[in-house]
Short mmCIF file of the N, C-alpha and C atoms (twelve columns), coordinates in Angstrom:
data_MODEL
# 
_entry.id   MODEL 
# 
loop_
_atom_site.group_PDB 
_atom_site.id 
_atom_site.type_symbol 
_atom_site.label_atom_id 
_atom_site.label_alt_id 
_atom_site.label_comp_id 
_atom_site.label_asym_id 
_atom_site.label_seq_id 
_atom_site.Cartn_x 
_atom_site.Cartn_y 
_atom_site.Cartn_z 
_atom_site.pdbx_PDB_model_num 
ATOM 1   N N  . MET A 1   -98.867  58.623 6.411  1 
ATOM 2   C CA . MET A 1   -99.165  59.868 5.709  1 
ATOM 3   C C  . MET A 1   -100.408 60.528 6.334  1 
ATOM 4   N N  . ILE A 2   -100.347 61.829 6.486  1 
ATOM 5   C CA . ILE A 2   -101.462 62.591 7.070  1 
ATOM 6   C C  . ILE A 2   -102.504 62.867 5.978  1 
ATOM 7   N N  . THR A 3   -103.762 62.533 6.281  1 
ATOM 8   C CA . THR A 3   -104.839 62.747 5.308  1 
ATOM 9   C C  . THR A 3   -105.617 64.020 5.648  1 
ATOM 10  N N  . ILE A 4   -106.092 64.685 4.603  1 
ATOM 11  C CA . ILE A 4   -106.782 65.973 4.743  1 
ATOM 12  C C  . ILE A 4   -108.076 65.966 3.952  1 
ATOM 13  N N  . MET A 5   -109.102 66.611 4.519  1 
ATOM 14  C CA . MET A 5   -110.310 66.925 3.764  1 
ATOM 15  C C  . MET A 5   -110.395 68.448 3.687  1 
ATOM 16  N N  . VAL A 6   -110.623 68.969 2.488  1 
ATOM 17  C CA . VAL A 6   -110.694 70.408 2.249  1 
ATOM 18  C C  . VAL A 6   -112.157 70.793 2.072  1 
ATOM 19  N N  . VAL A 7   -112.640 71.705 2.928  1 
ATOM 20  C CA . VAL A 7   -114.052 72.124 2.899  1 
ATOM 21  C C  . VAL A 7   -114.112 73.632 2.630  1 
ATOM 22  N N  . ASP A 8   -114.616 73.997 1.458  1 
ATOM 23  C CA . ASP A 8   -114.731 75.403 1.081  1 
ATOM 24  C C  . ASP A 8   -115.692 75.493 -0.093 1 
ATOM 25  N N  . ASP A 9   -116.575 76.494 -0.097 1 
ATOM 26  C CA . ASP A 9   -117.508 76.600 -1.216 1 
ATOM 27  C C  . ASP A 9   -116.849 77.141 -2.482 1 
ATOM 28  N N  . SER A 10  -115.639 77.665 -2.374 1 
ATOM 29  C CA . SER A 10  -114.930 78.193 -3.547 1 
ATOM 30  C C  . SER A 10  -114.064 77.086 -4.166 1 
ATOM 31  N N  . ASN A 11  -114.364 76.772 -5.424 1 
ATOM 32  C CA . ASN A 11  -113.569 75.792 -6.150 1 
ATOM 33  C C  . ASN A 11  -112.115 76.232 -6.238 1 
ATOM 34  N N  . VAL A 12  -111.860 77.515 -6.431 1 
ATOM 35  C CA . VAL A 12  -110.497 78.041 -6.528 1 
ATOM 36  C C  . VAL A 12  -109.737 77.783 -5.232 1 
ATOM 37  N N  . ILE A 13  -110.361 78.069 -4.106 1 
ATOM 38  C CA . ILE A 13  -109.698 77.872 -2.807 1 
ATOM 39  C C  . ILE A 13  -109.500 76.367 -2.538 1 
ATOM 40  N N  . ARG A 14  -110.501 75.547 -2.829 1 
ATOM 41  C CA . ARG A 14  -110.341 74.088 -2.631 1 
ATOM 42  C C  . ARG A 14  -109.137 73.583 -3.432 1 
ATOM 43  N N  . ASN A 15  -109.047 73.998 -4.694 1 
ATOM 44  C CA . ASN A 15  -107.941 73.559 -5.545 1 
ATOM 45  C C  . ASN A 15  -106.605 74.061 -5.023 1 
ATOM 46  N N  . ARG A 16  -106.573 75.300 -4.561 1 
ATOM 47  C CA . ARG A 16  -105.320 75.883 -4.060 1 
ATOM 48  C C  . ARG A 16  -104.843 75.140 -2.807 1 
ATOM 49  N N  . ILE A 17  -105.758 74.913 -1.854 1 
ATOM 50  C CA . ILE A 17  -105.386 74.210 -0.624 1 
ATOM 51  C C  . ILE A 17  -104.948 72.780 -0.950 1 
ATOM 52  N N  . THR A 18  -105.664 72.144 -1.872 1 
ATOM 53  C CA . THR A 18  -105.319 70.772 -2.275 1 
ATOM 54  C C  . THR A 18  -103.908 70.721 -2.860 1 
ATOM 55  N N  . ARG A 19  -103.631 71.615 -3.842 1 
ATOM 56  C CA . ARG A 19  -102.306 71.632 -4.470 1 
ATOM 57  C C  . ARG A 19  -101.203 71.914 -3.443 1 
ATOM 58  N N  . SER A 20  -101.431 72.931 -2.608 1 
ATOM 59  C CA . SER A 20  -100.414 73.304 -1.600 1 
ATOM 60  C C  . SER A 20  -100.167 72.173 -0.624 1 
ATOM 61  N N  . SER A 21  -101.237 71.542 -0.170 1 
ATOM 62  C CA . SER A 21  -101.124 70.453 0.804  1 
ATOM 63  C C  . SER A 21  -100.381 69.268 0.216  1 
ATOM 64  N N  . GLU A 22  -100.764 68.889 -0.991 1 
ATOM 65  C CA . GLU A 22  -100.129 67.740 -1.639 1 
ATOM 66  C C  . GLU A 22  -98.654  68.015 -1.933 1 
ATOM 67  N N  . SER A 23  -98.307  69.263 -2.234 1 
ATOM 68  C CA . SER A 23  -96.902  69.586 -2.502 1 
ATOM 69  C C  . SER A 23  -96.059  69.455 -1.233 1 
ATOM 70  N N  . GLN A 24  -96.695  69.470 -0.078 1 
ATOM 71  C CA . GLN A 24  -96.000  69.311 1.206  1 
ATOM 72  C C  . GLN A 24  -96.080  67.881 1.741  1 
ATOM 73  N N  . GLY A 25  -96.623  66.969 0.936  1 
ATOM 74  C CA . GLY A 25  -96.616  65.566 1.320  1 
ATOM 75  C C  . GLY A 25  -97.873  65.086 2.053  1 
ATOM 76  N N  . PHE A 26  -98.881  65.936 2.142  1 
ATOM 77  C CA . PHE A 26  -100.145 65.508 2.726  1 
ATOM 78  C C  . PHE A 26  -100.977 64.829 1.635  1 
ATOM 79  N N  . GLU A 27  -101.908 63.958 2.055  1 
ATOM 80  C CA . GLU A 27  -102.803 63.316 1.091  1 
ATOM 81  C C  . GLU A 27  -104.207 63.875 1.244  1 
ATOM 82  N N  . VAL A 28  -104.694 64.567 0.221  1 
ATOM 83  C CA . VAL A 28  -106.058 65.083 0.251  1 
ATOM 84  C C  . VAL A 28  -106.991 63.943 -0.175 1 
ATOM 85  N N  . VAL A 29  -107.811 63.479 0.780  1 
ATOM 86  C CA . VAL A 29  -108.681 62.329 0.507  1 
ATOM 87  C C  . VAL A 29  -110.090 62.728 0.092  1 
ATOM 88  N N  . ALA A 30  -110.447 64.013 0.346  1 
ATOM 89  C CA . ALA A 30  -111.785 64.485 -0.037 1 
ATOM 90  C C  . ALA A 30  -111.815 65.990 -0.053 1 
ATOM 91  N N  . THR A 31  -112.749 66.517 -0.879 1 
ATOM 92  C CA . THR A 31  -113.063 67.937 -0.847 1 
ATOM 93  C C  . THR A 31  -114.586 68.065 -0.795 1 
ATOM 94  N N  . ALA A 32  -115.053 69.140 -0.146 1 
ATOM 95  C CA . ALA A 32  -116.487 69.366 -0.060 1 
ATOM 96  C C  . ALA A 32  -116.762 70.851 -0.222 1 
ATOM 97  N N  . ALA A 33  -117.887 71.166 -0.872 1 
ATOM 98  C CA . ALA A 33  -118.258 72.558 -1.131 1 
ATOM 99  C C  . ALA A 33  -119.271 73.090 -0.127 1 
ATOM 100 N N  . ASN A 34  -119.735 72.217 0.778  1 
ATOM 101 C CA . ASN A 34  -120.673 72.657 1.811  1 
ATOM 102 C C  . ASN A 34  -120.570 71.748 3.028  1 
ATOM 103 N N  . GLY A 35  -121.147 72.207 4.132  1 
ATOM 104 C CA . GLY A 35  -121.037 71.480 5.373  1 
ATOM 105 C C  . GLY A 35  -121.737 70.143 5.391  1 
ATOM 106 N N  . VAL A 36  -122.849 70.041 4.673  1 
ATOM 107 C CA . VAL A 36  -123.602 68.773 4.635  1 
ATOM 108 C C  . VAL A 36  -122.734 67.667 4.041  1 
ATOM 109 N N  . ASP A 37  -122.133 67.957 2.874  1 
ATOM 110 C CA . ASP A 37  -121.258 66.966 2.234  1 
ATOM 111 C C  . ASP A 37  -120.043 66.671 3.107  1 
ATOM 112 N N  . ALA A 38  -119.507 67.704 3.762  1 
ATOM 113 C CA . ALA A 38  -118.315 67.545 4.607  1 
ATOM 114 C C  . ALA A 38  -118.573 66.571 5.753  1 
ATOM 115 N N  . VAL A 39  -119.719 66.702 6.419  1 
ATOM 116 C CA . VAL A 39  -120.037 65.812 7.545  1 
ATOM 117 C C  . VAL A 39  -120.153 64.370 7.044  1 
ATOM 118 N N  . GLN A 40  -120.831 64.170 5.918  1 
ATOM 119 C CA . GLN A 40  -120.987 62.818 5.356  1 
ATOM 120 C C  . GLN A 40  -119.632 62.217 4.988  1 
ATOM 121 N N  . LEU A 41  -118.782 63.021 4.337  1 
ATOM 122 C CA . LEU A 41  -117.456 62.531 3.938  1 
ATOM 123 C C  . LEU A 41  -116.581 62.251 5.167  1 
ATOM 124 N N  . TYR A 42  -116.671 63.105 6.166  1 
ATOM 125 C CA . TYR A 42  -115.873 62.893 7.380  1 
ATOM 126 C C  . TYR A 42  -116.231 61.560 8.028  1 
ATOM 127 N N  . GLU A 43  -117.521 61.292 8.106  1 
ATOM 128 C CA . GLU A 43  -117.980 60.059 8.749  1 
ATOM 129 C C  . GLU A 43  -117.441 58.820 8.041  1 
ATOM 130 N N  . ILE A 44  -117.353 58.896 6.724  1 
ATOM 131 C CA . ILE A 44  -116.877 57.765 5.919  1 
ATOM 132 C C  . ILE A 44  -115.342 57.657 5.963  1 
ATOM 133 N N  . LEU A 45  -114.648 58.778 5.753  1 
ATOM 134 C CA . LEU A 45  -113.199 58.755 5.530  1 
ATOM 135 C C  . LEU A 45  -112.344 59.023 6.767  1 
ATOM 136 N N  . LYS A 46  -112.901 59.696 7.769  1 
ATOM 137 C CA . LYS A 46  -112.169 60.053 8.997  1 
ATOM 138 C C  . LYS A 46  -110.760 60.597 8.696  1 
ATOM 139 N N  . PRO A 47  -110.666 61.710 7.941  1 
ATOM 140 C CA . PRO A 47  -109.338 62.260 7.642  1 
ATOM 141 C C  . PRO A 47  -108.661 62.772 8.924  1 
ATOM 142 N N  . ASP A 48  -107.331 62.859 8.893  1 
ATOM 143 C CA . ASP A 48  -106.564 63.327 10.055 1 
ATOM 144 C C  . ASP A 48  -106.804 64.804 10.312 1 
ATOM 145 N N  . LEU A 49  -106.919 65.601 9.231  1 
ATOM 146 C CA . LEU A 49  -107.101 67.042 9.343  1 
ATOM 147 C C  . LEU A 49  -108.237 67.482 8.431  1 
ATOM 148 N N  . VAL A 50  -108.909 68.567 8.830  1 
ATOM 149 C CA . VAL A 50  -109.951 69.163 8.000  1 
ATOM 150 C C  . VAL A 50  -109.671 70.660 7.925  1 
ATOM 151 N N  . THR A 51  -109.616 71.207 6.698  1 
ATOM 152 C CA . THR A 51  -109.594 72.662 6.562  1 
ATOM 153 C C  . THR A 51  -111.031 73.089 6.323  1 
ATOM 154 N N  . MET A 52  -111.475 74.119 7.046  1 
ATOM 155 C CA . MET A 52  -112.892 74.462 7.074  1 
ATOM 156 C C  . MET A 52  -113.139 75.950 6.813  1 
ATOM 157 N N  . ASP A 53  -113.899 76.226 5.768  1 
ATOM 158 C CA . ASP A 53  -114.394 77.582 5.535  1 
ATOM 159 C C  . ASP A 53  -115.581 77.802 6.478  1 
ATOM 160 N N  . LEU A 54  -115.892 79.031 6.807  1 
ATOM 161 C CA . LEU A 54  -117.038 79.286 7.691  1 
ATOM 162 C C  . LEU A 54  -118.302 79.676 6.928  1 
ATOM 163 N N  . THR A 55  -118.140 80.350 5.784  1 
ATOM 164 C CA . THR A 55  -119.299 80.828 5.031  1 
ATOM 165 C C  . THR A 55  -119.546 79.914 3.840  1 
ATOM 166 N N  . MET A 56  -120.554 79.039 3.984  1 
ATOM 167 C CA . MET A 56  -120.868 78.075 2.919  1 
ATOM 168 C C  . MET A 56  -122.382 77.875 2.842  1 
ATOM 169 N N  . PRO A 57  -122.865 77.398 1.702  1 
ATOM 170 C CA . PRO A 57  -124.298 77.088 1.574  1 
ATOM 171 C C  . PRO A 57  -124.643 75.792 2.295  1 
ATOM 172 N N  . LYS A 58  -125.934 75.550 2.487  1 
ATOM 173 C CA . LYS A 58  -126.524 74.344 3.075  1 
ATOM 174 C C  . LYS A 58  -126.237 74.213 4.565  1 
ATOM 175 N N  . MET A 59  -124.960 74.230 4.969  1 
ATOM 176 C CA . MET A 59  -124.588 74.198 6.370  1 
ATOM 177 C C  . MET A 59  -123.296 74.990 6.496  1 
ATOM 178 N N  . ASP A 60  -123.299 76.010 7.360  1 
ATOM 179 C CA . ASP A 60  -122.093 76.840 7.477  1 
ATOM 180 C C  . ASP A 60  -121.007 76.111 8.268  1 
ATOM 181 N N  . GLY A 61  -119.845 76.745 8.308  1 
ATOM 182 C CA . GLY A 61  -118.699 76.110 8.951  1 
ATOM 183 C C  . GLY A 61  -118.877 75.867 10.434 1 
ATOM 184 N N  . LEU A 62  -119.530 76.785 11.149 1 
ATOM 185 C CA . LEU A 62  -119.727 76.583 12.581 1 
ATOM 186 C C  . LEU A 62  -120.597 75.349 12.852 1 
ATOM 187 N N  . ALA A 63  -121.694 75.213 12.115 1 
ATOM 188 C CA . ALA A 63  -122.558 74.034 12.279 1 
ATOM 189 C C  . ALA A 63  -121.814 72.767 11.868 1 
ATOM 190 N N  . CYS A 64  -121.018 72.867 10.828 1 
ATOM 191 C CA . CYS A 64  -120.248 71.723 10.354 1 
ATOM 192 C C  . CYS A 64  -119.228 71.283 11.410 1 
ATOM 193 N N  . ILE A 65  -118.545 72.247 12.013 1 
ATOM 194 C CA . ILE A 65  -117.590 71.929 13.078 1 
ATOM 195 C C  . ILE A 65  -118.300 71.171 14.195 1 
ATOM 196 N N  . ARG A 66  -119.442 71.688 14.631 1 
ATOM 197 C CA . ARG A 66  -120.196 71.030 15.708 1 
ATOM 198 C C  . ARG A 66  -120.579 69.602 15.333 1 
ATOM 199 N N  . ASN A 67  -121.011 69.405 14.110 1 
ATOM 200 C CA . ASN A 67  -121.428 68.065 13.668 1 
ATOM 201 C C  . ASN A 67  -120.245 67.108 13.570 1 
ATOM 202 N N  . ILE A 68  -119.115 67.581 13.080 1 
ATOM 203 C CA . ILE A 68  -117.934 66.722 12.985 1 
ATOM 204 C C  . ILE A 68  -117.427 66.371 14.387 1 
ATOM 205 N N  . ILE A 69  -117.420 67.335 15.298 1 
ATOM 206 C CA . ILE A 69  -116.972 67.070 16.662 1 
ATOM 207 C C  . ILE A 69  -117.895 66.066 17.352 1 
ATOM 208 N N  . LYS A 70  -119.198 66.090 17.020 1 
ATOM 209 C CA . LYS A 70  -120.122 65.073 17.556 1 
ATOM 210 C C  . LYS A 70  -119.715 63.680 17.087 1 
ATOM 211 N N  . LEU A 71  -119.251 63.591 15.835 1 
ATOM 212 C CA . LEU A 71  -118.811 62.302 15.289 1 
ATOM 213 C C  . LEU A 71  -117.470 61.876 15.871 1 
ATOM 214 N N  . ASP A 72  -116.598 62.854 16.116 1 
ATOM 215 C CA . ASP A 72  -115.225 62.563 16.558 1 
ATOM 216 C C  . ASP A 72  -114.717 63.735 17.380 1 
ATOM 217 N N  . GLU A 73  -114.743 63.595 18.703 1 
ATOM 218 C CA . GLU A 73  -114.333 64.719 19.562 1 
ATOM 219 C C  . GLU A 73  -112.861 65.076 19.395 1 
ATOM 220 N N  . ASN A 74  -112.076 64.200 18.757 1 
ATOM 221 C CA . ASN A 74  -110.654 64.476 18.537 1 
ATOM 222 C C  . ASN A 74  -110.360 64.968 17.131 1 
ATOM 223 N N  . ALA A 75  -111.389 65.356 16.379 1 
ATOM 224 C CA . ALA A 75  -111.184 65.857 15.025 1 
ATOM 225 C C  . ALA A 75  -110.265 67.064 15.048 1 
ATOM 226 N N  . ASN A 76  -109.387 67.145 14.066 1 
ATOM 227 C CA . ASN A 76  -108.448 68.266 13.928 1 
ATOM 228 C C  . ASN A 76  -108.922 69.172 12.811 1 
ATOM 229 N N  . ILE A 77  -109.531 70.298 13.200 1 
ATOM 230 C CA . ILE A 77  -110.140 71.205 12.231 1 
ATOM 231 C C  . ILE A 77  -109.398 72.532 12.228 1 
ATOM 232 N N  . LEU A 78  -108.938 72.916 11.039 1 
ATOM 233 C CA . LEU A 78  -108.288 74.201 10.828 1 
ATOM 234 C C  . LEU A 78  -109.253 75.088 10.051 1 
ATOM 235 N N  . VAL A 79  -109.703 76.166 10.681 1 
ATOM 236 C CA . VAL A 79  -110.592 77.106 10.011 1 
ATOM 237 C C  . VAL A 79  -109.769 78.009 9.103  1 
ATOM 238 N N  . ILE A 80  -110.199 78.149 7.862  1 
ATOM 239 C CA . ILE A 80  -109.573 79.070 6.910  1 
ATOM 240 C C  . ILE A 80  -110.696 79.953 6.398  1 
ATOM 241 N N  . SER A 81  -110.728 81.208 6.859  1 
ATOM 242 C CA . SER A 81  -111.877 82.051 6.546  1 
ATOM 243 C C  . SER A 81  -111.472 83.497 6.327  1 
ATOM 244 N N  . ALA A 82  -112.289 84.172 5.520  1 
ATOM 245 C CA . ALA A 82  -112.100 85.606 5.300  1 
ATOM 246 C C  . ALA A 82  -112.792 86.421 6.373  1 
ATOM 247 N N  . LEU A 83  -113.605 85.759 7.190  1 
ATOM 248 C CA . LEU A 83  -114.306 86.479 8.241  1 
ATOM 249 C C  . LEU A 83  -113.298 87.062 9.226  1 
ATOM 250 N N  . ALA A 84  -113.284 88.369 9.334  1 
ATOM 251 C CA . ALA A 84  -112.368 89.014 10.264 1 
ATOM 252 C C  . ALA A 84  -113.038 89.246 11.618 1 
ATOM 253 N N  . ASP A 85  -114.216 88.697 11.767 1 
ATOM 254 C CA . ASP A 85  -114.991 88.824 12.997 1 
ATOM 255 C C  . ASP A 85  -114.404 87.917 14.058 1 
ATOM 256 N N  . LYS A 86  -113.759 88.544 15.062 1 
ATOM 257 C CA . LYS A 86  -113.102 87.763 16.107 1 
ATOM 258 C C  . LYS A 86  -114.077 86.865 16.863 1 
ATOM 259 N N  . ALA A 87  -115.274 87.346 17.091 1 
ATOM 260 C CA . ALA A 87  -116.258 86.549 17.853 1 
ATOM 261 C C  . ALA A 87  -116.563 85.230 17.140 1 
ATOM 262 N N  . THR A 88  -116.664 85.277 15.826 1 
ATOM 263 C CA . THR A 88  -116.941 84.047 15.061 1 
ATOM 264 C C  . THR A 88  -115.746 83.109 15.139 1 
ATOM 265 N N  . GLY A 89  -114.550 83.645 15.045 1 
ATOM 266 C CA . GLY A 89  -113.343 82.838 15.172 1 
ATOM 267 C C  . GLY A 89  -113.262 82.182 16.525 1 
ATOM 268 N N  . ILE A 90  -113.580 82.916 17.569 1 
ATOM 269 C CA . ILE A 90  -113.565 82.379 18.935 1 
ATOM 270 C C  . ILE A 90  -114.614 81.281 19.058 1 
ATOM 271 N N  . LYS A 91  -115.791 81.512 18.481 1 
ATOM 272 C CA . LYS A 91  -116.854 80.513 18.518 1 
ATOM 273 C C  . LYS A 91  -116.402 79.223 17.833 1 
ATOM 274 N N  . ALA A 92  -115.723 79.356 16.690 1 
ATOM 275 C CA . ALA A 92  -115.228 78.184 15.976 1 
ATOM 276 C C  . ALA A 92  -114.287 77.370 16.868 1 
ATOM 277 N N  . LEU A 93  -113.427 78.063 17.599 1 
ATOM 278 C CA . LEU A 93  -112.489 77.386 18.509 1 
ATOM 279 C C  . LEU A 93  -113.244 76.764 19.684 1 
ATOM 280 N N  . GLU A 94  -114.244 77.468 20.192 1 
ATOM 281 C CA . GLU A 94  -115.055 76.920 21.287 1 
ATOM 282 C C  . GLU A 94  -115.782 75.653 20.836 1 
ATOM 283 N N  . TYR A 95  -116.208 75.627 19.592 1 
ATOM 284 C CA . TYR A 95  -116.937 74.458 19.060 1 
ATOM 285 C C  . TYR A 95  -116.015 73.274 18.778 1 
ATOM 286 N N  . GLY A 96  -114.711 73.509 18.780 1 
ATOM 287 C CA . GLY A 96  -113.789 72.397 18.615 1 
ATOM 288 C C  . GLY A 96  -112.711 72.554 17.563 1 
ATOM 289 N N  . ALA A 97  -112.735 73.645 16.779 1 
ATOM 290 C CA . ALA A 97  -111.648 73.865 15.821 1 
ATOM 291 C C  . ALA A 97  -110.350 74.044 16.602 1 
ATOM 292 N N  . ARG A 98  -109.240 73.651 16.010 1 
ATOM 293 C CA . ARG A 98  -107.951 73.722 16.720 1 
ATOM 294 C C  . ARG A 98  -107.009 74.781 16.158 1 
ATOM 295 N N  . GLY A 99  -107.428 75.443 15.095 1 
ATOM 296 C CA . GLY A 99  -106.585 76.472 14.499 1 
ATOM 297 C C  . GLY A 99  -107.413 77.366 13.612 1 
ATOM 298 N N  . PHE A 100 -106.832 78.528 13.271 1 
ATOM 299 C CA . PHE A 100 -107.536 79.513 12.451 1 
ATOM 300 C C  . PHE A 100 -106.531 80.293 11.646 1 
ATOM 301 N N  . ILE A 101 -106.724 80.363 10.329 1 
ATOM 302 C CA . ILE A 101 -105.953 81.301 9.517  1 
ATOM 303 C C  . ILE A 101 -106.914 82.096 8.637  1 
ATOM 304 N N  . TYR A 102 -106.520 83.326 8.377  1 
ATOM 305 C CA . TYR A 102 -107.381 84.231 7.618  1 
ATOM 306 C C  . TYR A 102 -107.066 84.200 6.136  1 
ATOM 307 N N  . LYS A 103 -108.122 84.323 5.318  1 
ATOM 308 C CA . LYS A 103 -107.978 84.577 3.881  1 
ATOM 309 C C  . LYS A 103 -107.832 86.076 3.710  1 
ATOM 310 N N  . PRO A 104 -107.034 86.559 2.792  1 
ATOM 311 C CA . PRO A 104 -106.149 85.738 1.963  1 
ATOM 312 C C  . PRO A 104 -104.964 85.225 2.779  1 
ATOM 313 N N  . PHE A 105 -104.516 84.021 2.490  1 
ATOM 314 C CA . PHE A 105 -103.391 83.411 3.207  1 
ATOM 315 C C  . PHE A 105 -102.280 83.100 2.214  1 
ATOM 316 N N  . THR A 106 -101.059 83.026 2.731  1 
ATOM 317 C CA . THR A 106 -99.941  82.616 1.858  1 
ATOM 318 C C  . THR A 106 -99.772  81.111 2.002  1 
ATOM 319 N N  . ASP A 107 -99.047  80.534 1.058  1 
ATOM 320 C CA . ASP A 107 -98.743  79.101 1.166  1 
ATOM 321 C C  . ASP A 107 -98.021  78.827 2.476  1 
ATOM 322 N N  . GLU A 108 -97.133  79.755 2.879  1 
ATOM 323 C CA . GLU A 108 -96.388  79.573 4.122  1 
ATOM 324 C C  . GLU A 108 -97.331  79.547 5.337  1 
ATOM 325 N N  . ASP A 109 -98.337  80.443 5.347  1 
ATOM 326 C CA . ASP A 109 -99.333  80.422 6.432  1 
ATOM 327 C C  . ASP A 109 -99.992  79.046 6.508  1 
ATOM 328 N N  . LEU A 110 -100.378 78.528 5.363  1 
ATOM 329 C CA . LEU A 110 -101.055 77.235 5.316  1 
ATOM 330 C C  . LEU A 110 -100.122 76.111 5.767  1 
ATOM 331 N N  . PHE A 111 -98.872  76.094 5.245  1 
ATOM 332 C CA . PHE A 111 -97.922  75.048 5.616  1 
ATOM 333 C C  . PHE A 111 -97.680  75.052 7.112  1 
ATOM 334 N N  . GLU A 112 -97.484  76.241 7.662  1 
ATOM 335 C CA . GLU A 112 -97.190  76.361 9.102  1 
ATOM 336 C C  . GLU A 112 -98.332  75.804 9.933  1 
ATOM 337 N N  . ALA A 113 -99.558  76.176 9.588  1 
ATOM 338 C CA . ALA A 113 -100.734 75.684 10.329 1 
ATOM 339 C C  . ALA A 113 -100.904 74.176 10.171 1 
ATOM 340 N N  . LEU A 114 -100.723 73.671 8.952  1 
ATOM 341 C CA . LEU A 114 -100.848 72.223 8.733  1 
ATOM 342 C C  . LEU A 114 -99.737  71.452 9.428  1 
ATOM 343 N N  . ARG A 115 -98.532  72.019 9.445  1 
ATOM 344 C CA . ARG A 115 -97.401  71.359 10.144 1 
ATOM 345 C C  . ARG A 115 -97.702  71.247 11.634 1 
ATOM 346 N N  . GLU A 116 -98.170  72.350 12.227 1 
ATOM 347 C CA . GLU A 116 -98.491  72.330 13.653 1 
ATOM 348 C C  . GLU A 116 -99.575  71.300 13.959 1 
ATOM 349 N N  . MET A 117 -100.630 71.282 13.150 1 
ATOM 350 C CA . MET A 117 -101.739 70.376 13.394 1 
ATOM 351 C C  . MET A 117 -101.344 68.924 13.117 1 
ATOM 352 N N  . SER A 118 -100.492 68.682 12.118 1 
ATOM 353 C CA . SER A 118 -100.095 67.305 11.848 1 
ATOM 354 C C  . SER A 118 -99.184  66.788 12.936 1 
ATOM 355 N N  . ALA A 119 -98.418  67.669 13.579 1 
ATOM 356 C CA . ALA A 119 -97.591  67.240 14.726 1 
ATOM 357 C C  . ALA A 119 -98.515  66.738 15.857 1 
ATOM 358 N N  . GLU A 120 -99.650  67.411 16.052 1 
ATOM 359 C CA . GLU A 120 -100.599 66.965 17.064 1 
ATOM 360 C C  . GLU A 120 -101.172 65.593 16.702 1 
ATOM 361 N N  . VAL A 121 -101.445 65.375 15.421 1 
ATOM 362 C CA . VAL A 121 -101.996 64.098 14.971 1 
ATOM 363 C C  . VAL A 121 -100.979 62.983 15.259 1 
ATOM 364 N N  . VAL A 122 -99.713  63.239 14.945 1 
ATOM 365 C CA . VAL A 122 -98.672  62.238 15.163 1 
ATOM 366 C C  . VAL A 122 -98.571  61.939 16.674 1 
ATOM 367 N N  . ASN A 123 -98.623  62.975 17.513 1 
ATOM 368 C CA . ASN A 123 -98.584  62.765 18.962 1 
ATOM 369 C C  . ASN A 123 -99.762  61.948 19.456 1 
ATOM 370 N N  . GLU A 124 -100.952 62.219 18.902 1 
ATOM 371 C CA . GLU A 124 -102.150 61.468 19.314 1 
ATOM 372 C C  . GLU A 124 -102.047 60.000 18.935 1 
ATOM 373 N N  . ARG A 125 -101.393 59.733 17.805 1 
ATOM 374 C CA . ARG A 125 -101.253 58.349 17.357 1 
ATOM 375 C C  . ARG A 125 -100.250 57.590 18.228 1 
ATOM 376 N N  . GLY A 126 -99.345  58.376 18.862 1 
ATOM 377 C CA . GLY A 126 -98.347  57.745 19.739 1 
ATOM 378 C C  . GLY A 126 -97.263  57.167 18.915 1 
# 
């Protein structure tokens, strides 16, 4: 089973991504409302996938991506953000994120991105 950590400062978005992911057979092993908690949880749980907001308190998504990639260069991070700023999205990918979807997103957008990323996880596992 593919494990997921959901990182977003919005409780509504965390709950939505969790419900949608679990309905598709993924296991949500952790949620975090800021980057500091996300890095600590990642180090302990090493989830297969991480959904990452960019605008959060304590540590933003870009810093969080960098910190998670330092812990695990093969981390699979999907950015889910309302930021329509292309430069920030490109920076997130340069820092190691492997996908990007914009808020507001549909369940289908989320499923498609998670399916693509989980296929990569399965390939990496061999």
